[in-house]
XYZ file of C-alpha atoms in Angstrom:
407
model
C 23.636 190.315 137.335
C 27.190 191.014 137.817
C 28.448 194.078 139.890
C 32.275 195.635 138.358
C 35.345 194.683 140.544
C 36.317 197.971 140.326
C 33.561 199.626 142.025
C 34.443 197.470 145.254
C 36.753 199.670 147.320
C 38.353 199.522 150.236
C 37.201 201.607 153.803
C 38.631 204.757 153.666
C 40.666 206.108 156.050
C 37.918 207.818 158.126
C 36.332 204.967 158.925
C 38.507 202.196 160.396
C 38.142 198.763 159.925
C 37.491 197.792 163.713
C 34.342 200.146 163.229
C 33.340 199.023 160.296
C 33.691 195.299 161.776
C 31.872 196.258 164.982
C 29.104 197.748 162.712
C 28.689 194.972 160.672
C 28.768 192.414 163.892
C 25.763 194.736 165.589
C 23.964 194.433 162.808
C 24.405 190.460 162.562
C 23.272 190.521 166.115
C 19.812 190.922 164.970
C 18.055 188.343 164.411
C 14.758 189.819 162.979
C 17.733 191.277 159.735
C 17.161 188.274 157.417
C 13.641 188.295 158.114
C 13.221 191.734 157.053
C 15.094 191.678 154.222
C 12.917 188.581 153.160
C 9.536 190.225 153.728
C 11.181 192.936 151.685
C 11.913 190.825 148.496
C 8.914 189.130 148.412
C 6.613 192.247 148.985
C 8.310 194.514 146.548
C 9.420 191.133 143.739
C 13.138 193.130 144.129
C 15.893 190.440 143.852
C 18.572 192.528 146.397
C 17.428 193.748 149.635
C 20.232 194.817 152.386
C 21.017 197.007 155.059
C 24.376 199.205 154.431
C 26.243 201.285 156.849
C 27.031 204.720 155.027
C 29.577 207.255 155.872
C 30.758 210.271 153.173
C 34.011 207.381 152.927
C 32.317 204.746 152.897
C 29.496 201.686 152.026
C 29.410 198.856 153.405
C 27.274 195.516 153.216
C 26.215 194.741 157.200
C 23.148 192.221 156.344
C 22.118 191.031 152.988
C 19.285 189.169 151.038
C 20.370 188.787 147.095
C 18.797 186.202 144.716
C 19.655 187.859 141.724
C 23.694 187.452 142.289
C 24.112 190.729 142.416
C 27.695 189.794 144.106
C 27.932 191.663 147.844
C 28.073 189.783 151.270
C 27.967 191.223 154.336
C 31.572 193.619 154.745
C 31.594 193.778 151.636
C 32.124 197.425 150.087
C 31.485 199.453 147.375
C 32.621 202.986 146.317
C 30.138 205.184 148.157
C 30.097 207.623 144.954
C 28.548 205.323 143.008
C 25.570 204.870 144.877
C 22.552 206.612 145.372
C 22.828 205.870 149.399
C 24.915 208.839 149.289
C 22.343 211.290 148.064
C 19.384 210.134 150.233
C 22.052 210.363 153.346
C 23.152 214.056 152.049
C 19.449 215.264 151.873
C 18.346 212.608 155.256
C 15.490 211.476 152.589
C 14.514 208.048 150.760
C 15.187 207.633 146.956
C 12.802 205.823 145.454
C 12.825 204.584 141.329
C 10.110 202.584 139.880
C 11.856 202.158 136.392
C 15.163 204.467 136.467
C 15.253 204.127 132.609
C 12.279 206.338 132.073
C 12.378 208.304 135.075
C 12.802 212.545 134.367
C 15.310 212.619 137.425
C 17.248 209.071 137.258
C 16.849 208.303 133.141
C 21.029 209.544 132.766
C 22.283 209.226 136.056
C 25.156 207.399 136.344
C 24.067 204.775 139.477
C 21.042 202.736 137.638
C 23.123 202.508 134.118
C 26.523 201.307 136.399
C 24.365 198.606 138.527
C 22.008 198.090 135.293
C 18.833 198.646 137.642
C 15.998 200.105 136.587
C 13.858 199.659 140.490
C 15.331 201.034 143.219
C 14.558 202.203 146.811
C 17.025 203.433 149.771
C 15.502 204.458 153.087
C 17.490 206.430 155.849
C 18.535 204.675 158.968
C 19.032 207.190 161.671
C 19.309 206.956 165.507
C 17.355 208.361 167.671
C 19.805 211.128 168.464
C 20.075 212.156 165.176
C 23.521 210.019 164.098
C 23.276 208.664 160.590
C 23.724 204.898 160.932
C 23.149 203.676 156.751
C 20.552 202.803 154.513
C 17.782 200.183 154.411
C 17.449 199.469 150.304
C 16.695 197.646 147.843
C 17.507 197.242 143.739
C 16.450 195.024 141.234
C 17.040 195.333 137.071
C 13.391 195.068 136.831
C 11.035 197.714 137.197
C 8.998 197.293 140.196
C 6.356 200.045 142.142
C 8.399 200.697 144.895
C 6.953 204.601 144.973
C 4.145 202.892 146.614
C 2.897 204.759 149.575
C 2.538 201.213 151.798
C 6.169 200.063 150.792
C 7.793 203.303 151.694
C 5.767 202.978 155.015
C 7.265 199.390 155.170
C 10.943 200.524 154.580
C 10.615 203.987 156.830
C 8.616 201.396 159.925
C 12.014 198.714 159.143
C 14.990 201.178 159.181
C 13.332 202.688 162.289
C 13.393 198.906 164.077
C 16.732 198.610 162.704
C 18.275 201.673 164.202
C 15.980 200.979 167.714
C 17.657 197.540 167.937
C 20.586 198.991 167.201
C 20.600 201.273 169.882
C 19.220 198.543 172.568
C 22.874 196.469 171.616
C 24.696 199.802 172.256
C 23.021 200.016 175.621
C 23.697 196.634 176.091
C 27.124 196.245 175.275
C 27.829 199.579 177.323
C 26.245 198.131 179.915
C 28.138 194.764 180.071
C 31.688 196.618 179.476
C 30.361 198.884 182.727
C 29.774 195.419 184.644
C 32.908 193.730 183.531
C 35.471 197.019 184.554
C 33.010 196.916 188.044
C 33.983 193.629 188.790
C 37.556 193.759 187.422
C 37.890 196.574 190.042
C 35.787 195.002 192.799
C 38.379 191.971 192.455
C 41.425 193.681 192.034
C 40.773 195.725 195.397
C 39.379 192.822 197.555
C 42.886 190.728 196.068
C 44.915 193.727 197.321
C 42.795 193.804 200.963
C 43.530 189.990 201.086
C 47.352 190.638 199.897
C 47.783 193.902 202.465
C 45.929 191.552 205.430
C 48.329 188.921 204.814
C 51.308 191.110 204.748
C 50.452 193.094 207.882
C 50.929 189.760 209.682
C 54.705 189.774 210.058
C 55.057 193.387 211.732
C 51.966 192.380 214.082
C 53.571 189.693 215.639
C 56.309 191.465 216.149
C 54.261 194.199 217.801
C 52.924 191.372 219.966
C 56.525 189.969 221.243
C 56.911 193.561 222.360
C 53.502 193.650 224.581
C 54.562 190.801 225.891
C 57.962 191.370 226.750
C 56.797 194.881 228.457
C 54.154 193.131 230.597
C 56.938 190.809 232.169
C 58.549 193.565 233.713
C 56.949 193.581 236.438
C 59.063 195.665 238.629
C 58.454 198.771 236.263
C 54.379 199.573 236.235
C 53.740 202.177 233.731
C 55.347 199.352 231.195
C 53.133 196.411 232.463
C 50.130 198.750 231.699
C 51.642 200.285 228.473
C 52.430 196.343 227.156
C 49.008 195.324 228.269
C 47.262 198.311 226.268
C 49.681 197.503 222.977
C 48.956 193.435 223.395
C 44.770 194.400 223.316
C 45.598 196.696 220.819
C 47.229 193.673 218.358
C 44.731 191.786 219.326
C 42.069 193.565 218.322
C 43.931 194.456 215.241
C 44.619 190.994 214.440
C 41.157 189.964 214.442
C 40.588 192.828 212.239
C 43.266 191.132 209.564
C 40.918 188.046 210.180
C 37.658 189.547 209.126
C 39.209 191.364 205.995
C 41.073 188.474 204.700
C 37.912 186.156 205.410
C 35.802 189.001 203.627
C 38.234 188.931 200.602
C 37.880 184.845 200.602
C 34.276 185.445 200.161
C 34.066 187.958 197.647
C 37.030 185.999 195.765
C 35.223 183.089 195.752
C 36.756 180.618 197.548
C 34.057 180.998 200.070
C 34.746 180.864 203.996
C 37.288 178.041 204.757
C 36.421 174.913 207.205
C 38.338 172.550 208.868
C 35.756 170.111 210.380
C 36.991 167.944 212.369
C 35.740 165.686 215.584
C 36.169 167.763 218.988
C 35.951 167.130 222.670
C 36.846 170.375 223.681
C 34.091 172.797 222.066
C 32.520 173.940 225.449
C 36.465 174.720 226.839
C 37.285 176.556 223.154
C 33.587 178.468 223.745
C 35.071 179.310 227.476
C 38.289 180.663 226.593
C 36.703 183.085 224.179
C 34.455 184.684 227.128
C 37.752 184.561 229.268
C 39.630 186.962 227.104
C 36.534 189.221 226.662
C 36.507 189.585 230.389
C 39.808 189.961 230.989
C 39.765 192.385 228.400
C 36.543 194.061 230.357
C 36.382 193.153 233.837
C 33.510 196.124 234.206
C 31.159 194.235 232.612
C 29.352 191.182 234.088
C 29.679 188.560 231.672
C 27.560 185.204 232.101
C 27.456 182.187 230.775
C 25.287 178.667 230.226
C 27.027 176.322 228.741
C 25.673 173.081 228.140
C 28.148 170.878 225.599
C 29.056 167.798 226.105
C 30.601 165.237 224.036
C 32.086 165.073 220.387
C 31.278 167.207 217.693
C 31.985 167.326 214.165
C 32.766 171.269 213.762
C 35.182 173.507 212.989
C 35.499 174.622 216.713
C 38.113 177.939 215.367
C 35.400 178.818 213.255
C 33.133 178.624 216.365
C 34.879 180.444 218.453
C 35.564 183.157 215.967
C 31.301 183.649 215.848
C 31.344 183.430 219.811
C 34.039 186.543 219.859
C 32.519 188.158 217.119
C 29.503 188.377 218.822
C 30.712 189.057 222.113
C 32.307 192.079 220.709
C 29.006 193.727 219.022
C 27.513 193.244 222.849
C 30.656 194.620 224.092
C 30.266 197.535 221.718
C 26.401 198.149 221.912
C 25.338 196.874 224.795
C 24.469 198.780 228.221
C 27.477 198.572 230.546
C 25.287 198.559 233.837
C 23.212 195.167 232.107
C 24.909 191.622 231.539
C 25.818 189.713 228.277
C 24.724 186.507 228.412
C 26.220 183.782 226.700
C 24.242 180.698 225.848
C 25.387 177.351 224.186
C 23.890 173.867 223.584
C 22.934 171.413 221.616
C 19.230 170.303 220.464
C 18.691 168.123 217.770
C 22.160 167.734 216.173
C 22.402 171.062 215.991
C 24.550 173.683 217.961
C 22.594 176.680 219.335
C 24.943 179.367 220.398
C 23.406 182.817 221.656
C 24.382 186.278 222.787
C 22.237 188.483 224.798
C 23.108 191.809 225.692
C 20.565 194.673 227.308
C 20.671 198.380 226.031
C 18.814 200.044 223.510
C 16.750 197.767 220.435
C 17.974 197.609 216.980
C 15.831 199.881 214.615
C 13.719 197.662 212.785
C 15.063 199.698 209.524
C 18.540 198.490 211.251
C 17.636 194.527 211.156
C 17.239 193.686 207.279
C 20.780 195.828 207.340
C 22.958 194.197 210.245
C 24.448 191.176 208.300
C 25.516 193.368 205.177
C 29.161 193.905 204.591
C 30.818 197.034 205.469
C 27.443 198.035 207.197
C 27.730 200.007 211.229
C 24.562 201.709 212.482
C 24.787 205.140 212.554
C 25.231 205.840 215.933
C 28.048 203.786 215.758
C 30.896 205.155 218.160
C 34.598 206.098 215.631
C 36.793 203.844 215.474
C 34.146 200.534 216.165
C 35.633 198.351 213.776
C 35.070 197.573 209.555
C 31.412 196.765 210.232
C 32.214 193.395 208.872
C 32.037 190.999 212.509
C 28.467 189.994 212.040
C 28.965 189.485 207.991
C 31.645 187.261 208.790
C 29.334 185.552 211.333
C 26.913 185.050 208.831
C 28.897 183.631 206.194
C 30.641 180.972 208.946
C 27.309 179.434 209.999
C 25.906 179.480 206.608
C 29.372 177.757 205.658
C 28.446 174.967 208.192
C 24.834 174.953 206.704
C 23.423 176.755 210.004
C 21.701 179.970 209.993
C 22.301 183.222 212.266
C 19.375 185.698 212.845
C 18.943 188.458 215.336
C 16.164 189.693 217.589
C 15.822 193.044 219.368
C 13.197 194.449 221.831
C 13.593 196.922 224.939
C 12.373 194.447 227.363
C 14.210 191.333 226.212
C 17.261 192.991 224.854
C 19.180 191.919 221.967
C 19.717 188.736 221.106
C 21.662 186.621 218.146
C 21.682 183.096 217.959
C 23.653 180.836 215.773
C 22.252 177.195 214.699
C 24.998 174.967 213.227
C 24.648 171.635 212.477
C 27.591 169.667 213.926
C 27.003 166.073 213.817
């Protein structure tokens, strides 16, 4: 059975040919199609089974099951006029013709004497919204008792799976072009944090040759104290630029950076680090018990960077009238580095929280920082294969303790 040339036809200009593509291609997507279009032929003996996307422009081919050559593959098109998809879309209704030639309503119309079918059947696909999708049908020049109450169930239960699944891969698809513009825009703003860190750099250390260059004026105090307020003030800014550019490292993935190396020097590196914190707060009664001895294989920068990351959230939460304790030795080839501070336990709705990025309690005091210290914490002794948890009670006080491997 040959179908005219001339009744193929290109889309028309309603319907474009990237929607008629993406129509076809959803279709194609599922798999159960074929299958369906099988069960079709071989339940109803009909030689052409297929499912056609149907506009008032257009008819298209998406999926297709012919054994009697009937000539379409999927795409391809036929003049919509011609076929009775159009009327069963206009009244939202199947058409259904056992043997067209002797029908009372089909016996001169134009479709079964162009095709040469005499059994036909075209069932409305429709979403659930109401949008018209196409037609589930089949034709055959045989006659054939499609007007069978069980094969119209068939074809009404199979257009409704069709348009289901159809919806499910609009969901879908939706959904992943949601995902992929969330994580376009998640990495274009952590690349412009790690682009705006690194830039801020230059200015900085400018701003820091000016603290210093007030502070050695000695003969002039109101700049000594004014240099010595702008050099903490880099400071702490600077360590800011370090947790956002480490942050945007992470994210990136590139994960956090290590230099291991051997080291000699771990428990003078650890010192320094509560040095500066008490120079920087010579209220507070800082203590420490250090216990390193020795070489290491660490990344002692990385160390210290935990060690004044933590001293800072004791700094910042702690009670001012209690000490911080510092703690640091090594059991078992592994590091152990703590932080104790007194003051007021961490919720225990707070503790499953406290490593999360961008995360500050909410009691948190304005101006405390990015709330990205202990995330950056985190990721270093997890970079070194070590682990960093926290515990919090009134009558022990808050402690965090890194374990690093470093040998």
């Amino acid at each position: 059975m040959n179908t005219p040339a001339a009744l193929f036809a290109p889309a028309a200009d309603v319907d474009s040919d990237e929607a008629i593509a993406r129509d076809v291609a959803a279709i194609g997507r599922i798999s159960a199609v074929p299958s369906l279009l099988k069960i079709i032929c071989q339940n109803t003996g009909m030689g052409f089974a297929a499912v056609a996307r149907v506009t008032d422009g257009t008819w298209t081919a998406c999926a297709v099951e012919d054994t009697i050559q009937f000539g379409l593959e999927p795409g391809g098109q036929l003049k919509v006029e011609t076929t009775l998809c159009s009327e069963s879309r206009m009244a939202r209704q199947p058409v259904v013709i056992d043997h067209a030639s002797t029908d009372p309503v089909y016996a001169n119309h134009h479709t079964p004497r162009l095709y040469n079918i005499e059994s036909y059947i075209s069932v409305p696909i429709i979403h659930s919204n109401g949008d018209y999708f196409g037609n589930l049908c089949a034709i055959d020049p045989r006659p054939a008792m499609v007007s069978d109450a069980r094969v119209v169930t068939m074809f009404t239960a199979f257009a409704d799976l069709i348009a289901r699944q159809l919806e499910t891969e609009a969901r879908q698809e939706r959904t992943e072009t949601a995902l992929q513009s969330a994580q376009d825009a998640a990495e274009l703003r952590e690349q412009f944090i790690a682009v705006l860190g690194h830039d801020l750099r230059n200015p900085l250390s400018s701003v820091g040759v000016a603290a210093e260059l007030l502070i050695r004026r000695q003969a002039e105090p109101d700049l000594v104290k004014l240099g010595t307020r702008l050099k903490a003030s880099t400071r702490r800014m600077s360590a800011l630029i370090d947790d956002v550019l480490d942050f945007a490292r992470v994210r990136l993935g590139s994960g956090m950076g290590l230099a291991i190396r051997e080291t000699e020097f771990l428990a003078s590196g650890l010192n320094d680090v509560i040095d500066e914190v008490r120079a920087a707060h010579p209220a507070l009664d800082i203590r420490d018990e250090l216990s390193v001895s020795g070489v290491v294989r660490c990344d002692q920068g990385r160390i210290q960077q935990v060690l004044s990351n933590l001293l800072g959230n004791a700094v910042a939460h702690g009670a001012p009238d209690q000490p911080i304790v510092v703690r640091a030795d090594v059991r078992n080839g592994q590091l152990v580095l703590s932080v104790t501070n007194g003051g007021d336990p961490i919720p225990p709705g707070d503790i499953a929280k406290i490593f999360q990025p961008y995360w500050r309690p909410e009691n948190s005091k304005p101006g405390g920082g990015l709330g990205l210290g202990l995330y950056i914490c985190s990721e270093i002794a997890a970079a070194h294969g070590g682990t960093l948890e926290v515990t919090s009670c009134a009558d022990e006080g808050t402690c965090f303790v890194a374990k690093l491997p470093i040998t």
